[in-house]
GROMACS .gro file of C-alpha atoms in nm:
model
   59
    1MET     CA    1   0.009   0.012   0.009
    2TYR     CA    2   0.281   0.244   0.065
    3LEU     CA    3   0.416   0.193  -0.255
    4MET     CA    4   0.094   0.292  -0.425
    5VAL     CA    5   0.062   0.613  -0.256
    6ALA     CA    6   0.392   0.756  -0.199
    7PRO     CA    7   0.578   0.900  -0.474
    8GLY     CA    8   0.878   0.744  -0.677
    9ILE     CA    9   1.256   0.794  -0.541
   10SER     CA   10   1.382   0.845  -0.865
   11GLU     CA   11   1.501   1.192  -1.001
   12ALA     CA   12   1.429   1.101  -1.369
   13LYS     CA   13   1.217   1.414  -1.565
   14SER     CA   14   0.920   1.311  -1.767
   15ILE     CA   15   0.888   1.524  -2.091
   16PRO     CA   16   0.522   1.549  -2.190
   17ASP     CA   17   0.483   1.331  -2.479
   18ILE     CA   18   0.233   1.430  -2.779
   19PHE     CA   19  -0.090   1.282  -2.638
   20GLU     CA   20  -0.045   1.503  -2.280
   21ILE     CA   21   0.029   1.789  -2.535
   22GLY     CA   22  -0.259   1.699  -2.754
   23MET     CA   23  -0.525   1.658  -2.443
   24PHE     CA   24  -0.409   2.003  -2.296
   25VAL     CA   25  -0.465   2.178  -2.669
   26GLY     CA   26  -0.768   2.022  -2.706
   27PHE     CA   27  -0.934   2.119  -2.391
   28LEU     CA   28  -0.787   2.473  -2.449
   29GLY     CA   29  -0.929   2.469  -2.769
   30ILE     CA   30  -1.306   2.360  -2.598
   31PHE     CA   31  -1.295   2.597  -2.301
   32MET     CA   32  -1.175   2.913  -2.561
   33LEU     CA   33  -1.477   2.815  -2.769
   34VAL     CA   34  -1.729   2.799  -2.514
   35VAL     CA   35  -1.621   3.102  -2.365
   36PHE     CA   36  -1.607   3.302  -2.725
   37ARG     CA   37  -1.937   3.165  -2.817
   38PHE     CA   38  -2.064   3.290  -2.443
   39LEU     CA   39  -1.901   3.650  -2.508
   40SER     CA   40  -2.042   3.652  -2.830
   41SER     CA   41  -2.421   3.568  -2.749
   42ASN     CA   42  -2.415   3.816  -2.427
   43ASN     CA   43  -2.365   4.204  -2.455
   44LEU     CA   44  -2.038   4.297  -2.264
   45ILE     CA   45  -2.171   4.670  -2.198
   46PRO     CA   46  -2.457   4.686  -1.994
   47SER     CA   47  -2.819   4.793  -2.107
   48GLY     CA   48  -3.080   4.946  -1.895
   49HIS     CA   49  -2.835   5.030  -1.621
   50PRO     CA   50  -2.974   5.360  -1.470
   51TYR     CA   51  -2.610   5.479  -1.418
   52PHE     CA   52  -2.433   5.401  -1.708
   53LYS     CA   53  -2.403   5.742  -1.853
   54GLU     CA   54  -2.251   5.877  -1.568
   55SER     CA   55  -2.039   5.634  -1.547
   56LEU     CA   56  -1.880   5.665  -1.895
   57ASN     CA   57  -1.738   5.991  -1.781
   58HIS     CA   58  -1.587   5.888  -1.459
   59THR     CA   59  -1.210   5.866  -1.483
   0.00000   0.00000   0.00000
């Protein structure tokens, strides 16, 4: 049980292979697709806010 939980003691550095890089790029692409689709379908500027015109002049 100890060997299954404890990390290995070797100091060999593993480099990510093409599968791990592909999974990262795939999930990043799906995340960006969802975010950009959400942003394109919703207004980034609030409409109908009573103090919106005053906030544009605030610096």
